Amino acid sequence: MVTEFVSAEGIMQRDEYTRKYTEFSEEQRPVGIQLFGADGPRMGEAARKILDWKQPDFIDINFGCPVNKVVSKNGGSSLLKDCPTLASVAAGVVKAMANTGVPVTAKIRIGWDQQHINATEVCHILEDSGIQAIAVHGRTRAQGYSGLADWEVIDACARTVKIPVIGNGDIHSADDVMKRRAETAISGVMIGRAAMQHPWIFRETKARLHGDECSPTVTPEERWALIVRHCRLAVQSQRYGSERHAMMAMRGRLLAYCKGFAGAKELRQLLAKVESVTHVEDIAVAGLARELAEEEHATQAEESTTS
Ligand SMILES: Cc1cc2nc3c(=O)[nH]c(=O)nc-3n(C[C@H](O)[C@H](O)[C@H](O)COP(=O)(O)O)c2cc1C
């Protein structure tokens, strides 16, 4: 796992808001903190500061963010267009971490746009700079989050360098992980948006990797319990201020969770208005009752067909 990216400048200015994004708890290890910026020595200093505060298990550098606010300051994916600066940023952080035992990794996209796909070249530069593993998101900056990830380029990256390459893009299920693992030379897979909709993807994948033929299914009880737990954690974290604000921030997450639930359309309408954890608990009780009733109905129908 990697924290949400933080600006090296924000770290250097001891910005409290930036600092909050680097929070993690001990049971979340191994965890990396991800930095973005365009100045190698400053990035290195920021990484040292982070190490003093939090002792993450690794430092990751973001060369993939497509957002204008980051790109306009020469951060994130803009460095894919400027390989000398990319190399100096990577080398700056690696140098600052030398003798600390903390590895430095990087996350890239396959290129700026379809006409400038240079991921294999970038992987070589990163490897030569001392980066110890690279996550490759198989989209260009121009694609944002749309279109499909290009796993041929990811595979080419994995074959061109000696350090581990972790493939990323459009992994929706344990089957997807198994397929990419079988068909490419990647050392690992990074799961992005699927984790927000279906966090059980990790345990399902783990079961498959351990040789289980089928993934363990998620029960309606488990799904609703996780939703309520996530809401409680969001309120407890105090990251959003009041309970109402926390729940407003959670609405998008709740909508993602309920995709594929029984009566998803009505659920979405209810969840889009939640203002308290109690409110979500009430929806959970009703939602669970409905799902269980539907399951029982389906079992009875199946039994009457077979008899
Ligand atoms: C809301 C959101 C926030 C993201 N934040 C980060 C980030 O801070 N650092 C990063 O490297 N990638 C970030 N990503 C990109 C994902 O890690 C991943 O590369 C991308 O979603 C493609 O994988 P997927 O197709 O499995 O979702 C973010 C993606 C989304 C949708």
Coordinates of C-alpha atoms and ligand atoms in Angstrom, one line a residue:
M1 CA 0.0 0.0 0.0
V2 CA 1.0 3.5 -0.7
T3 CA -0.4 6.7 0.9
E4 CA -2.0 9.3 -1.2
F5 CA 0.7 11.4 -2.8
V6 CA 2.0 14.5 -1.0
S7 CA 3.9 17.5 -2.4
A8 CA 7.5 17.7 -1.4
E9 CA 7.1 21.4 -1.1
G10 CA 4.2 20.9 1.3
I11 CA 6.4 18.7 3.4
M12 CA 9.2 21.2 3.4
Q13 CA 6.9 23.9 4.6
R14 CA 5.6 21.7 7.4
D15 CA 2.1 22.1 6.1
E16 CA -0.2 20.3 8.5
Y17 CA -2.7 19.4 5.9
T18 CA 0.1 17.7 3.8
R19 CA 1.3 16.0 6.9
K20 CA -2.1 14.5 7.6
Y21 CA -2.0 12.7 4.3
T22 CA 1.1 10.8 5.4
E23 CA -0.7 9.3 8.4
F24 CA -0.9 5.5 8.6
S25 CA -1.1 3.0 11.5
E26 CA 1.3 0.3 12.4
E27 CA -1.0 -2.5 11.3
Q28 CA -1.1 -1.1 7.8
R29 CA 2.6 -1.9 7.2
P30 CA 4.4 -2.5 4.9
V31 CA 3.4 1.0 3.6
G32 CA 5.1 3.6 1.4
I33 CA 4.7 7.3 1.4
Q34 CA 4.4 8.8 -2.1
L35 CA 6.0 12.1 -3.0
F36 CA 5.7 14.4 -6.0
G37 CA 7.8 17.3 -7.1
A38 CA 10.3 18.4 -9.7
D39 CA 13.4 19.3 -7.8
G40 CA 15.7 16.4 -6.9
P41 CA 17.5 17.8 -3.9
R42 CA 14.3 19.3 -2.4
M43 CA 12.5 15.9 -3.0
G44 CA 15.4 14.2 -1.2
E45 CA 15.2 16.6 1.8
A46 CA 11.4 16.1 1.9
A47 CA 11.9 12.3 2.0
R48 CA 14.4 12.6 4.9
K49 CA 11.8 14.7 6.8
I50 CA 9.2 12.1 6.2
L51 CA 11.6 9.4 7.4
D52 CA 12.1 11.4 10.7
W53 CA 8.4 11.6 11.3
K54 CA 6.9 8.4 10.2
Q55 CA 9.5 5.7 9.2
P56 CA 7.6 4.4 6.2
D57 CA 8.7 1.1 4.8
F58 CA 9.6 2.7 1.5
I59 CA 9.4 6.0 -0.4
D60 CA 7.5 6.1 -3.7
I61 CA 7.9 8.8 -6.3
N62 CA 4.8 9.8 -8.4
F63 CA 5.6 10.3 -12.1
G64 CA 2.0 9.4 -13.1
C65 CA -0.4 11.9 -11.8
P66 CA -2.3 13.5 -14.7
V67 CA -4.0 16.3 -12.8
N68 CA -3.4 19.8 -14.2
K69 CA -2.6 21.4 -10.8
V70 CA 0.3 18.9 -10.5
V71 CA 1.4 18.8 -14.1
S72 CA 1.6 22.6 -14.4
K73 CA 4.2 22.6 -11.6
N74 CA 6.2 20.0 -13.5
G75 CA 5.2 17.2 -11.1
G76 CA 3.6 13.8 -11.7
S77 CA 3.3 12.7 -15.3
S78 CA 4.8 15.9 -16.8
L79 CA 8.3 14.5 -16.0
L80 CA 7.7 11.7 -18.5
K81 CA 8.3 14.5 -21.1
D82 CA 11.5 15.6 -19.4
C83 CA 13.7 12.6 -18.8
P84 CA 16.7 14.6 -17.5
T85 CA 14.6 16.1 -14.7
L86 CA 12.9 12.8 -14.0
A87 CA 16.3 11.2 -13.6
S88 CA 17.5 14.0 -11.3
V89 CA 14.4 13.7 -9.1
A90 CA 14.8 9.9 -8.8
A91 CA 18.5 10.2 -8.1
G92 CA 17.9 13.0 -5.5
V93 CA 15.5 10.9 -3.5
V94 CA 17.7 7.7 -3.8
K95 CA 20.7 9.7 -2.6
A96 CA 18.9 11.1 0.4
M97 CA 17.7 7.6 1.3
A98 CA 21.2 6.0 0.9
N99 CA 22.4 4.3 4.1
T100 CA 18.9 4.5 5.6
G101 CA 17.8 1.0 4.4
V102 CA 14.6 2.5 3.0
P103 CA 14.0 1.6 -0.6
V104 CA 12.8 4.1 -3.2
T105 CA 10.2 3.0 -5.7
A106 CA 8.4 4.9 -8.5
K107 CA 5.1 5.0 -10.2
I108 CA 4.8 6.0 -13.9
R109 CA 2.4 6.0 -16.8
I110 CA 3.3 4.6 -20.2
G111 CA 3.9 8.0 -21.7
W112 CA 2.5 11.5 -22.1
D113 CA 0.2 10.6 -25.0
Q114 CA -0.2 7.9 -27.7
Q115 CA 2.5 9.6 -29.8
H116 CA 5.0 9.7 -26.9
I117 CA 5.0 6.2 -25.3
N118 CA 8.4 6.0 -23.6
A119 CA 7.8 3.8 -20.6
T120 CA 10.6 1.3 -21.4
E121 CA 13.1 4.2 -21.7
V122 CA 11.9 5.7 -18.5
C123 CA 12.2 2.3 -16.7
H124 CA 15.8 2.1 -17.7
I125 CA 16.5 5.6 -16.5
L126 CA 14.8 4.8 -13.1
E127 CA 16.7 1.6 -12.8
D128 CA 20.0 3.4 -13.5
S129 CA 19.1 6.0 -10.9
G130 CA 18.8 3.4 -8.1
I131 CA 15.0 3.0 -8.0
Q132 CA 14.2 -0.5 -6.7
A133 CA 10.8 -1.3 -8.2
I134 CA 8.5 0.5 -10.6
A135 CA 4.7 0.4 -10.8
V136 CA 3.6 1.0 -14.4
H137 CA 0.0 2.3 -15.0
G138 CA -0.7 1.2 -18.6
R139 CA -2.4 4.5 -19.6
T140 CA -1.0 7.7 -21.1
R141 CA -1.4 11.0 -19.3
A142 CA -3.7 12.1 -22.1
Q143 CA -6.0 9.1 -21.4
G144 CA -6.6 10.2 -17.8
Y145 CA -8.6 7.3 -16.4
S146 CA -10.5 6.4 -19.6
G147 CA -9.8 3.9 -22.3
L148 CA -8.0 0.7 -21.6
A149 CA -4.6 0.1 -20.0
D150 CA -2.0 -1.2 -22.5
W151 CA -0.6 -4.3 -20.9
E152 CA 1.7 -4.9 -23.9
V153 CA 3.7 -1.9 -22.9
I154 CA 3.6 -3.0 -19.2
D155 CA 4.9 -6.4 -20.3
A156 CA 7.7 -4.7 -22.4
C157 CA 8.7 -2.7 -19.3
A158 CA 8.9 -5.8 -17.2
R159 CA 11.1 -7.5 -19.7
T160 CA 13.5 -4.6 -20.2
V161 CA 14.7 -4.0 -16.6
K162 CA 16.0 -6.3 -13.9
I163 CA 14.1 -4.6 -11.0
P164 CA 10.5 -5.7 -10.3
V165 CA 7.8 -4.1 -12.4
I166 CA 4.3 -4.0 -11.0
G167 CA 1.5 -3.8 -13.6
N168 CA -1.4 -1.5 -13.0
G169 CA -4.7 -0.7 -14.8
D170 CA -8.1 -2.3 -15.2
I171 CA -7.6 -5.1 -12.6
H172 CA -11.2 -5.8 -11.6
S173 CA -11.0 -9.3 -10.2
A174 CA -8.8 -12.2 -9.0
D175 CA -9.3 -13.6 -12.6
D176 CA -7.7 -10.5 -14.0
V177 CA -4.7 -10.8 -11.7
M178 CA -4.2 -14.5 -12.7
K179 CA -4.5 -13.6 -16.4
R180 CA -1.9 -10.8 -16.3
R181 CA 0.4 -12.9 -14.2
A182 CA 0.2 -15.7 -16.7
E183 CA 0.5 -13.6 -19.8
T184 CA 3.2 -11.0 -18.8
A185 CA 6.6 -10.8 -17.1
I186 CA 5.3 -8.6 -14.3
S187 CA 6.5 -9.2 -10.7
G188 CA 3.3 -7.9 -9.2
V189 CA -0.1 -6.3 -9.8
M190 CA -1.3 -3.0 -8.4
I191 CA -5.0 -2.7 -7.8
G192 CA -6.6 0.8 -8.1
R193 CA -10.2 1.7 -8.4
A194 CA -11.5 -1.9 -7.9
A195 CA -10.4 -1.6 -4.3
M196 CA -12.9 1.3 -3.8
Q197 CA -15.8 -0.7 -5.1
H198 CA -14.9 -4.2 -4.0
P199 CA -12.2 -4.3 -1.4
W200 CA -12.6 -8.0 -1.0
I201 CA -10.6 -8.3 -4.3
F202 CA -7.5 -8.6 -2.1
R203 CA -8.6 -11.6 -0.2
E204 CA -10.1 -13.2 -3.3
T205 CA -6.9 -12.8 -5.1
K206 CA -4.9 -14.1 -2.2
A207 CA -7.0 -17.2 -2.1
R208 CA -6.4 -17.8 -5.9
L209 CA -2.7 -17.2 -5.5
H210 CA -2.7 -19.9 -2.7
G211 CA -4.3 -22.3 -5.2
D212 CA -8.0 -22.2 -4.3
E213 CA -10.0 -22.8 -7.5
C214 CA -12.8 -20.4 -6.5
S215 CA -12.7 -17.2 -4.6
P216 CA -14.5 -17.0 -1.3
T217 CA -17.8 -15.2 -1.8
V218 CA -18.7 -12.1 0.1
T219 CA -21.9 -12.3 2.1
P220 CA -24.4 -9.5 2.3
E221 CA -23.7 -9.3 6.1
E222 CA -20.0 -8.7 5.4
R223 CA -20.6 -6.1 2.8
W224 CA -22.9 -4.0 5.0
A225 CA -20.7 -4.5 8.1
L226 CA -17.8 -3.1 6.1
I227 CA -19.8 -0.1 4.9
V228 CA -20.8 0.8 8.4
R229 CA -17.3 0.3 9.7
H230 CA -15.8 2.5 7.0
C231 CA -18.3 5.3 8.0
R232 CA -17.4 5.0 11.6
L233 CA -13.7 5.2 10.8
A234 CA -14.2 8.2 8.6
V235 CA -16.0 10.0 11.5
Q236 CA -13.5 8.9 14.1
S237 CA -10.5 10.0 12.0
Q238 CA -11.8 13.6 12.4
R239 CA -10.3 14.3 9.0
Y240 CA -13.5 15.9 7.7
G241 CA -14.5 17.9 10.8
S242 CA -18.1 17.2 11.9
E243 CA -19.9 13.8 11.5
R244 CA -22.2 15.5 8.9
H245 CA -19.2 16.6 6.8
A246 CA -17.5 13.2 7.1
M247 CA -20.7 11.5 5.9
M248 CA -21.0 13.9 3.0
A249 CA -17.5 13.0 2.0
M250 CA -18.3 9.4 2.3
R251 CA -21.3 9.5 -0.1
G252 CA -19.2 8.8 -3.2
R253 CA -17.5 5.9 -1.4
L254 CA -20.9 4.5 -0.4
L255 CA -22.3 4.7 -4.0
A256 CA -19.2 2.8 -5.2
Y257 CA -19.8 0.1 -2.6
C258 CA -23.4 -0.5 -3.5
K259 CA -22.9 -1.2 -7.2
G260 CA -24.4 -4.6 -7.9
F261 CA -26.4 -4.7 -4.6
A262 CA -30.1 -5.8 -4.7
G263 CA -32.2 -2.6 -5.3
A264 CA -29.0 -0.6 -6.1
K265 CA -31.0 2.3 -7.7
E266 CA -33.1 3.0 -4.6
L267 CA -30.1 2.4 -2.4
R268 CA -28.1 5.0 -4.3
Q269 CA -30.8 7.6 -3.8
L270 CA -30.8 6.9 0.0
L271 CA -27.0 6.8 0.3
A272 CA -26.6 10.0 -1.7
K273 CA -28.3 11.9 1.2
V274 CA -26.8 10.3 4.3
E275 CA -25.8 12.7 7.1
S276 CA -24.9 10.4 10.0
V277 CA -23.6 7.0 10.8
T278 CA -27.0 6.1 12.4
H279 CA -28.6 6.9 9.1
V280 CA -26.3 4.5 7.3
E281 CA -26.9 1.8 10.0
D282 CA -30.7 2.1 9.4
I283 CA -30.2 1.8 5.6
A284 CA -27.9 -1.2 6.2
V285 CA -30.5 -3.0 8.4
A286 CA -33.2 -2.5 5.7
G287 CA -30.8 -3.3 2.9
L288 CA -29.6 -6.5 4.5
A289 CA -33.1 -7.7 5.3
R290 CA -34.0 -7.1 1.6
E291 CA -31.0 -9.0 0.3
L292 CA -31.6 -11.9 2.6
A293 CA -35.3 -12.1 1.7
E294 CA -34.3 -12.1 -2.0
E295 CA -31.8 -14.8 -1.4
E296 CA -34.4 -17.0 0.4
H297 CA -36.9 -16.4 -2.4
A298 CA -34.3 -17.4 -5.0
T299 CA -33.4 -20.6 -3.0
Q300 CA -37.1 -21.5 -2.7
A301 CA -37.7 -21.0 -6.4
E302 CA -34.6 -23.1 -7.2
E303 CA -35.9 -25.9 -4.9
S304 CA -39.4 -25.9 -6.4
T305 CA -37.8 -26.2 -9.9
T306 CA -35.6 -29.1 -9.0
S307 CA -38.4 -30.9 -7.2
Ligands
LIG1 C1 -9.4 9.0 -6.9 C2 -8.1 8.5 -7.3 C3 -7.0 8.9 -6.6 C4 -5.7 8.4 -7.0 N1 -4.6 8.9 -6.3 C5 -3.4 8.4 -6.7 C6 -2.2 8.8 -6.0 O1 -2.3 9.6 -5.0 N2 -1.0 8.2 -6.4 C7 -0.9 7.3 -7.4 O2 0.1 6.9 -7.7 N3 -2.0 7.0 -8.1 C8 -3.2 7.5 -7.8 N4 -4.3 7.1 -8.5 C9 -4.2 6.2 -9.7 C10 -4.3 4.7 -9.3 O3 -3.3 4.3 -8.3 C11 -4.2 3.8 -10.5 O4 -2.9 4.0 -11.1 C12 -5.3 4.1 -11.6 O5 -6.5 4.2 -11.0 C13 -5.3 2.9 -12.6 O6 -5.6 1.7 -12.0 P1 -7.1 1.1 -12.1 O7 -7.4 1.0 -13.6 O8 -6.9 -0.3 -11.4 O9 -8.0 2.0 -11.4 C14 -5.6 7.5 -8.1 C15 -6.7 7.1 -8.8 C16 -8.0 7.6 -8.4 C17 -9.2 7.1 -9.2

